[in-house]
């Protein structure tokens, strides 16, 4: 099994990863030899602090090992295909995590891999981030049904996975983005389909003040994602009314929690006083990537043991 989209997981599988994350976080020592001798290979085309280091730490704490390669250290830039690279790497490692510019790359890679493939961020999705964030929500609320989440800003990879993940688990989600920066259309259609099965809501709006009303969680991400740097000027102009600041939060409940996958661009999508406030749970989100990655690795690698 691969996790390329968060929707590769059925509702019960996503719930089970989240429940296992809780157990692993509470009793880490119980799992310290679970992946003895197993290897995770990470092939990244873009920078990473949290995802890379939490995956590496997760493997080490589970008794396994990891090998990191930057795309520039491979032959991909000099003619070796992604298909051949997948055929080779999947003979060396037990699982491969990729961070790629184009979503198509991870699809091509997975079609030629003998071992499970994890999307550690692509242009379309950031599934492991959202699995971990849904765990953070569960840790606070103890449930998903009836929870309202508002995502304010760019309809990007993080937003796409959040839409799908919330809809799969029955969390009500509202997205407010400026025109032209809405989430992917096909993802919206899929999210609406999942939400109907769960009697939950998916709403795509333009007005951030309307979106934050009644939200238990307000989530934002950068306005200029990795790879969008050429559009920086237009983007900063388009998103200026979408900042999470005290003024916007006057429209929200006083106890709503603030989420950000990080890295944050303080003073752009979020102000210092909001990200550093008592309502902010961004550091918990970052920590939980370690615990959730363990649950994800255990699922993919144990499943592989059972079937090999
Ligand atoms: N949130 C996240 O994926 O951060 P990194 O880019 O540092 O991995
Ligand atoms: N949307 C951001 C997320 C970074 C973790 C990006 O793709 O750069």
GROMACS .gro file of N, CA, C and O in nm, residues 56-140:
model
  340
   56UNK      N    1   1.302   1.069   1.000
   56UNK     CA    2   1.430   1.005   1.037
   56UNK      C    3   1.427   0.965   1.184
   56UNK      O    4   1.466   0.853   1.219
   57UNK      N    5   1.381   1.054   1.270
   57UNK     CA    6   1.375   1.022   1.414
   57UNK      C    7   1.278   0.908   1.439
   57UNK      O    8   1.305   0.820   1.522
   58UNK      N    9   1.167   0.908   1.367
   58UNK     CA   10   1.068   0.801   1.385
   58UNK      C   11   1.133   0.666   1.353
   58UNK      O   12   1.121   0.571   1.430
   59UNK      N   13   1.204   0.658   1.239
   59UNK     CA   14   1.268   0.531   1.203
   59UNK      C   15   1.370   0.490   1.310
   59UNK      O   16   1.372   0.375   1.352
   60UNK      N   17   1.452   0.584   1.355
   60UNK     CA   18   1.555   0.550   1.455
   60UNK      C   19   1.491   0.504   1.585
   60UNK      O   20   1.532   0.405   1.644
   61UNK      N   21   1.386   0.575   1.630
   61UNK     CA   22   1.321   0.538   1.756
   61UNK      C   23   1.247   0.405   1.746
   61UNK      O   24   1.219   0.341   1.846
   62UNK      N   25   1.214   0.364   1.625
   62UNK     CA   26   1.146   0.234   1.606
   62UNK      C   27   1.247   0.122   1.580
   62UNK      O   28   1.208   0.010   1.548
   63UNK      N   29   1.377   0.154   1.587
   63UNK     CA   30   1.479   0.051   1.571
   63UNK      C   31   1.526   0.034   1.427
   63UNK      O   32   1.610  -0.051   1.399
   64UNK      N   33   1.474   0.113   1.336
   64UNK     CA   34   1.513   0.103   1.196
   64UNK      C   35   1.615   0.209   1.160
   64UNK      O   36   1.677   0.271   1.248
   65UNK      N   37   1.631   0.232   1.033
   65UNK     CA   38   1.729   0.328   0.985
   65UNK      C   39   1.673   0.406   0.866
   65UNK      O   40   1.577   0.361   0.805
   66UNK      N   41   1.738   0.517   0.833
   66UNK     CA   42   1.690   0.591   0.717
   66UNK      C   43   1.808   0.642   0.636
   66UNK      O   44   1.917   0.663   0.690
   67UNK      N   45   1.784   0.658   0.507
   67UNK     CA   46   1.888   0.712   0.417
   67UNK      C   47   1.823   0.827   0.342
   67UNK      O   48   1.716   0.810   0.281
   68UNK      N   49   1.886   0.945   0.349
   68UNK     CA   50   1.831   1.064   0.282
   68UNK      C   51   1.912   1.092   0.155
   68UNK      O   52   2.035   1.092   0.159
   69UNK      N   53   1.843   1.115   0.044
   69UNK     CA   54   1.913   1.162  -0.076
   69UNK      C   55   1.839   1.281  -0.134
   69UNK      O   56   1.718   1.279  -0.152
   70UNK      N   57   1.919   1.382  -0.163
   70UNK     CA   58   1.871   1.499  -0.236
   70UNK      C   59   1.866   1.458  -0.383
   70UNK      O   60   1.955   1.386  -0.429
   71UNK      N   61   1.765   1.504  -0.455
   71UNK     CA   62   1.755   1.472  -0.598
   71UNK      C   63   1.886   1.500  -0.672
   71UNK      O   64   1.924   1.427  -0.763
   72UNK      N   65   1.956   1.607  -0.630
   72UNK     CA   66   2.079   1.646  -0.700
   72UNK      C   67   2.190   1.542  -0.685
   72UNK      O   68   2.288   1.543  -0.758
   73UNK      N   69   2.175   1.452  -0.587
   73UNK     CA   70   2.276   1.347  -0.568
   73UNK      C   71   2.242   1.222  -0.649
   73UNK      O   72   2.313   1.121  -0.639
   74UNK      N   73   2.136   1.224  -0.725
   74UNK     CA   74   2.097   1.108  -0.807
   74UNK      C   75   2.132   1.138  -0.953
   74UNK      O   76   2.184   1.246  -0.985
   75UNK      N   77   2.097   1.047  -1.042
   75UNK     CA   78   2.120   1.069  -1.185
   75UNK      C   79   1.995   1.124  -1.253
   75UNK      O   80   1.990   1.129  -1.376
   76UNK      N   81   1.896   1.167  -1.174
   76UNK     CA   82   1.770   1.215  -1.235
   76UNK      C   83   1.794   1.337  -1.324
   76UNK      O   84   1.728   1.353  -1.426
   77UNK      N   85   1.888   1.422  -1.285
   77UNK     CA   86   1.915   1.541  -1.365
   77UNK      C   87   1.998   1.512  -1.490
   77UNK      O   88   2.017   1.600  -1.574
   78UNK      N   89   2.048   1.391  -1.503
   78UNK     CA   90   2.133   1.360  -1.619
   78UNK      C   91   2.081   1.240  -1.697
   78UNK      O   92   2.153   1.161  -1.752
   79UNK      N   93   1.948   1.227  -1.698
   79UNK     CA   94   1.887   1.135  -1.793
   79UNK      C   95   1.832   1.006  -1.737
   79UNK      O   96   1.755   0.939  -1.805
   80UNK      N   97   1.869   0.967  -1.614
   80UNK     CA   98   1.808   0.844  -1.562
   80UNK      C   99   1.662   0.873  -1.530
   80UNK      O  100   1.631   0.978  -1.474
   81UNK      N  101   1.573   0.782  -1.566
   81UNK     CA  102   1.431   0.812  -1.550
   81UNK      C  103   1.385   0.789  -1.407
   81UNK      O  104   1.450   0.717  -1.331
   82UNK      N  105   1.270   0.845  -1.377
   82UNK     CA  106   1.212   0.826  -1.243
   82UNK      C  107   1.170   0.679  -1.227
   82UNK      O  108   1.183   0.622  -1.119
   83UNK      N  109   1.126   0.618  -1.338
   83UNK     CA  110   1.087   0.477  -1.334
   83UNK      C  111   1.205   0.390  -1.294
   83UNK      O  112   1.194   0.304  -1.206
   84UNK      N  113   1.321   0.412  -1.360
   84UNK     CA  114   1.439   0.330  -1.329
   84UNK      C  115   1.489   0.358  -1.187
   84UNK      O  116   1.533   0.267  -1.117
   85UNK      N  117   1.482   0.484  -1.147
   85UNK     CA  118   1.524   0.520  -1.011
   85UNK      C  119   1.439   0.444  -0.910
   85UNK      O  120   1.489   0.392  -0.809
   86UNK      N  121   1.309   0.435  -0.935
   86UNK     CA  122   1.218   0.362  -0.845
   86UNK      C  123   1.253   0.214  -0.841
   86UNK      O  124   1.255   0.152  -0.735
   87UNK      N  125   1.281   0.157  -0.960
   87UNK     CA  126   1.315   0.013  -0.966
   87UNK      C  127   1.439  -0.015  -0.880
   87UNK      O  128   1.445  -0.116  -0.811
   88UNK      N  129   1.536   0.076  -0.883
   88UNK     CA  130   1.661   0.054  -0.808
   88UNK      C  131   1.638   0.075  -0.657
   88UNK      O  132   1.667  -0.012  -0.576
   89UNK      N  133   1.585   0.193  -0.623
   89UNK     CA  134   1.573   0.226  -0.480
   89UNK      C  135   1.487   0.125  -0.406
   89UNK      O  136   1.512   0.094  -0.290
   90UNK      N  137   1.385   0.073  -0.474
   90UNK     CA  138   1.294  -0.017  -0.404
   90UNK      C  139   1.355  -0.157  -0.387
   90UNK      O  140   1.296  -0.243  -0.325
   91UNK      N  141   1.474  -0.178  -0.444
   91UNK     CA  142   1.547  -0.302  -0.412
   91UNK      C  143   1.641  -0.282  -0.294
   91UNK      O  144   1.702  -0.376  -0.245
   92UNK      N  145   1.659  -0.156  -0.251
   92UNK     CA  146   1.750  -0.127  -0.139
   92UNK      C  147   1.676  -0.098  -0.009
   92UNK      O  148   1.729  -0.122   0.099
   93UNK      N  149   1.559  -0.038  -0.019
   93UNK     CA  150   1.488   0.006   0.102
   93UNK      C  151   1.356  -0.067   0.118
   93UNK      O  152   1.306  -0.131   0.025
   94UNK      N  153   1.299  -0.058   0.239
   94UNK     CA  154   1.171  -0.124   0.267
   94UNK      C  155   1.053  -0.030   0.246
   94UNK      O  156   0.937  -0.073   0.246
   95UNK      N  157   1.082   0.099   0.233
   95UNK     CA  158   0.976   0.199   0.215
   95UNK      C  159   1.045   0.323   0.160
   95UNK      O  160   1.162   0.348   0.192
   96UNK      N  161   0.976   0.398   0.073
   96UNK     CA  162   1.039   0.517   0.015
   96UNK      C  163   0.948   0.638   0.037
   96UNK      O  164   0.828   0.633   0.004
   97UNK      N  165   1.005   0.743   0.093
   97UNK     CA  166   0.930   0.870   0.108
   97UNK      C  167   0.985   0.968   0.006
   97UNK      O  168   1.107   0.984  -0.006
   98UNK      N  169   0.896   1.031  -0.067
   98UNK     CA  170   0.938   1.128  -0.169
   98UNK      C  171   0.876   1.264  -0.144
   98UNK      O  172   0.758   1.273  -0.109
   99UNK      N  173   0.957   1.367  -0.162
   99UNK     CA  174   0.905   1.505  -0.164
   99UNK      C  175   0.936   1.558  -0.303
   99UNK      O  176   1.053   1.568  -0.342
  100UNK      N  177   0.832   1.587  -0.381
  100UNK     CA  178   0.851   1.615  -0.523
  100UNK      C  179   0.787   1.746  -0.567
  100UNK      O  180   0.691   1.793  -0.507
  101UNK      N  181   0.841   1.800  -0.675
  101UNK     CA  182   0.782   1.921  -0.733
  101UNK      C  183   0.649   1.888  -0.797
  101UNK      O  184   0.548   1.951  -0.769
  102UNK      N  185   0.649   1.788  -0.885
  102UNK     CA  186   0.528   1.755  -0.960
  102UNK      C  187   0.464   1.629  -0.903
  102UNK      O  188   0.533   1.528  -0.886
  103UNK      N  189   0.334   1.633  -0.881
  103UNK     CA  190   0.263   1.518  -0.826
  103UNK      C  191   0.281   1.395  -0.915
  103UNK      O  192   0.291   1.281  -0.868
  104UNK      N  193   0.284   1.420  -1.047
  104UNK     CA  194   0.302   1.312  -1.146
  104UNK      C  195   0.426   1.227  -1.115
  104UNK      O  196   0.425   1.105  -1.137
  105UNK      N  197   0.532   1.290  -1.065
  105UNK     CA  198   0.657   1.218  -1.036
  105UNK      C  199   0.633   1.107  -0.935
  105UNK      O  200   0.682   0.994  -0.951
  106UNK      N  201   0.557   1.136  -0.832
  106UNK     CA  202   0.537   1.034  -0.727
  106UNK      C  203   0.446   0.922  -0.780
  106UNK      O  204   0.463   0.805  -0.745
  107UNK      N  205   0.354   0.958  -0.869
  107UNK     CA  206   0.267   0.854  -0.928
  107UNK      C  207   0.352   0.760  -1.014
  107UNK      O  208   0.341   0.638  -1.004
  108UNK      N  209   0.438   0.819  -1.097
  108UNK     CA  210   0.525   0.737  -1.183
  108UNK      C  211   0.619   0.650  -1.100
  108UNK      O  212   0.642   0.534  -1.130
  109UNK      N  213   0.671   0.711  -0.993
  109UNK     CA  214   0.763   0.638  -0.905
  109UNK      C  215   0.691   0.518  -0.845
  109UNK      O  216   0.741   0.405  -0.847
  110UNK      N  217   0.571   0.541  -0.793
  110UNK     CA  218   0.501   0.434  -0.719
  110UNK      C  219   0.463   0.318  -0.812
  110UNK      O  220   0.463   0.204  -0.771
  111UNK      N  221   0.436   0.350  -0.939
  111UNK     CA  222   0.402   0.242  -1.034
  111UNK      C  223   0.520   0.148  -1.058
  111UNK      O  224   0.502   0.036  -1.104
  112UNK      N  225   0.640   0.194  -1.027
  112UNK     CA  226   0.759   0.112  -1.053
  112UNK      C  227   0.832   0.071  -0.925
  112UNK      O  228   0.943   0.021  -0.931
  113UNK      N  229   0.768   0.094  -0.812
  113UNK     CA  230   0.831   0.061  -0.683
  113UNK      C  231   0.779  -0.073  -0.632
  113UNK      O  232   0.659  -0.100  -0.640
  114UNK      N  233   0.870  -0.154  -0.577
  114UNK     CA  234   0.830  -0.282  -0.516
  114UNK      C  235   0.786  -0.263  -0.372
  114UNK      O  236   0.744  -0.358  -0.308
  115UNK      N  237   0.813  -0.144  -0.316
  115UNK     CA  238   0.787  -0.123  -0.173
  115UNK      C  239   0.693  -0.002  -0.156
  115UNK      O  240   0.678   0.078  -0.249
  116UNK      N  241   0.632   0.013  -0.038
  116UNK     CA  242   0.538   0.123  -0.018
  116UNK      C  243   0.603   0.261  -0.039
  116UNK      O  244   0.720   0.281  -0.004
  117UNK      N  245   0.524   0.351  -0.095
  117UNK     CA  246   0.569   0.487  -0.124
  117UNK      C  247   0.486   0.585  -0.040
  117UNK      O  248   0.363   0.574  -0.034
  118UNK      N  249   0.556   0.678   0.023
  118UNK     CA  250   0.489   0.780   0.106
  118UNK      C  251   0.510   0.916   0.040
  118UNK      O  252   0.623   0.952   0.005
  119UNK      N  253   0.402   0.991   0.028
  119UNK     CA  254   0.412   1.129  -0.022
  119UNK      C  255   0.451   1.221   0.094
  119UNK      O  256   0.371   1.246   0.184
  120UNK      N  257   0.573   1.271   0.089
  120UNK     CA  258   0.620   1.362   0.194
  120UNK      C  259   0.601   1.508   0.150
  120UNK      O  260   0.667   1.596   0.202
  121UNK      N  261   0.514   1.530   0.057
  121UNK     CA  262   0.470   1.659   0.000
  121UNK      C  263   0.490   1.658  -0.151
  121UNK      O  264   0.598   1.624  -0.200
  122UNK      N  265   0.383   1.693  -0.220
  122UNK     CA  266   0.389   1.712  -0.365
  122UNK      C  267   0.313   1.839  -0.397
  122UNK      O  268   0.255   1.902  -0.307
  123UNK      N  269   0.308   1.874  -0.525
  123UNK     CA  270   0.233   1.994  -0.564
  123UNK      C  271   0.085   1.980  -0.531
  123UNK      O  272   0.015   2.078  -0.512
  124UNK      N  273   0.036   1.856  -0.523
  124UNK     CA  274  -0.108   1.835  -0.505
  124UNK      C  275  -0.149   1.808  -0.360
  124UNK      O  276  -0.255   1.850  -0.317
  125UNK      N  277  -0.066   1.735  -0.285
  125UNK     CA  278  -0.107   1.696  -0.149
  125UNK      C  279   0.009   1.691  -0.050
  125UNK      O  280   0.127   1.685  -0.090
  126UNK      N  281  -0.029   1.693   0.078
  126UNK     CA  282   0.068   1.674   0.187
  126UNK      C  283  -0.001   1.583   0.290
  126UNK      O  284  -0.035   1.624   0.400
  127UNK      N  285  -0.021   1.455   0.252
  127UNK     CA  286  -0.109   1.369   0.333
  127UNK      C  287  -0.061   1.342   0.475
  127UNK      O  288  -0.142   1.342   0.568
  128UNK      N  289   0.071   1.320   0.492
  128UNK     CA  290   0.119   1.284   0.627
  128UNK      C  291   0.106   1.402   0.722
  128UNK      O  292   0.080   1.385   0.842
  129UNK      N  293   0.123   1.523   0.670
  129UNK     CA  294   0.101   1.643   0.752
  129UNK      C  295  -0.042   1.642   0.807
  129UNK      O  296  -0.065   1.665   0.926
  130UNK      N  297  -0.135   1.612   0.720
  130UNK     CA  298  -0.275   1.623   0.761
  130UNK      C  299  -0.317   1.505   0.851
  130UNK      O  300  -0.397   1.523   0.943
  131UNK      N  301  -0.258   1.389   0.830
  131UNK     CA  302  -0.286   1.277   0.922
  131UNK      C  303  -0.244   1.321   1.063
  131UNK      O  304  -0.318   1.305   1.161
  132UNK      N  305  -0.126   1.379   1.071
  132UNK     CA  306  -0.075   1.424   1.200
  132UNK      C  307  -0.162   1.537   1.258
  132UNK      O  308  -0.193   1.538   1.378
  133UNK      N  309  -0.205   1.628   1.174
  133UNK     CA  310  -0.290   1.739   1.222
  133UNK      C  311  -0.427   1.688   1.268
  133UNK      O  312  -0.484   1.741   1.365
  134UNK      N  313  -0.478   1.588   1.200
  134UNK     CA  314  -0.607   1.532   1.243
  134UNK      C  315  -0.590   1.462   1.378
  134UNK      O  316  -0.680   1.465   1.462
  135UNK      N  317  -0.473   1.404   1.400
  135UNK     CA  318  -0.445   1.348   1.533
  135UNK      C  319  -0.442   1.460   1.637
  135UNK      O  320  -0.497   1.446   1.747
  136UNK      N  321  -0.381   1.573   1.604
  136UNK     CA  322  -0.374   1.685   1.699
  136UNK      C  323  -0.516   1.733   1.735
  136UNK      O  324  -0.545   1.761   1.852
  137UNK      N  325  -0.602   1.735   1.637
  137UNK     CA  326  -0.743   1.774   1.662
  137UNK      C  327  -0.808   1.670   1.753
  137UNK      O  328  -0.876   1.702   1.851
  138UNK      N  329  -0.783   1.544   1.724
  138UNK     CA  330  -0.842   1.435   1.803
  138UNK      C  331  -0.792   1.439   1.948
  138UNK      O  332  -0.868   1.417   2.043
  139UNK      N  333  -0.663   1.472   1.963
  139UNK     CA  334  -0.604   1.479   2.098
  139UNK      C  335  -0.675   1.585   2.183
  139UNK      O  336  -0.695   1.568   2.302
  140UNK      N  337  -0.715   1.694   2.118
  140UNK     CA  338  -0.778   1.804   2.191
  140UNK      C  339  -0.928   1.777   2.212
  140UNK      O  340  -0.981   1.798   2.320
   0.00000   0.00000   0.00000
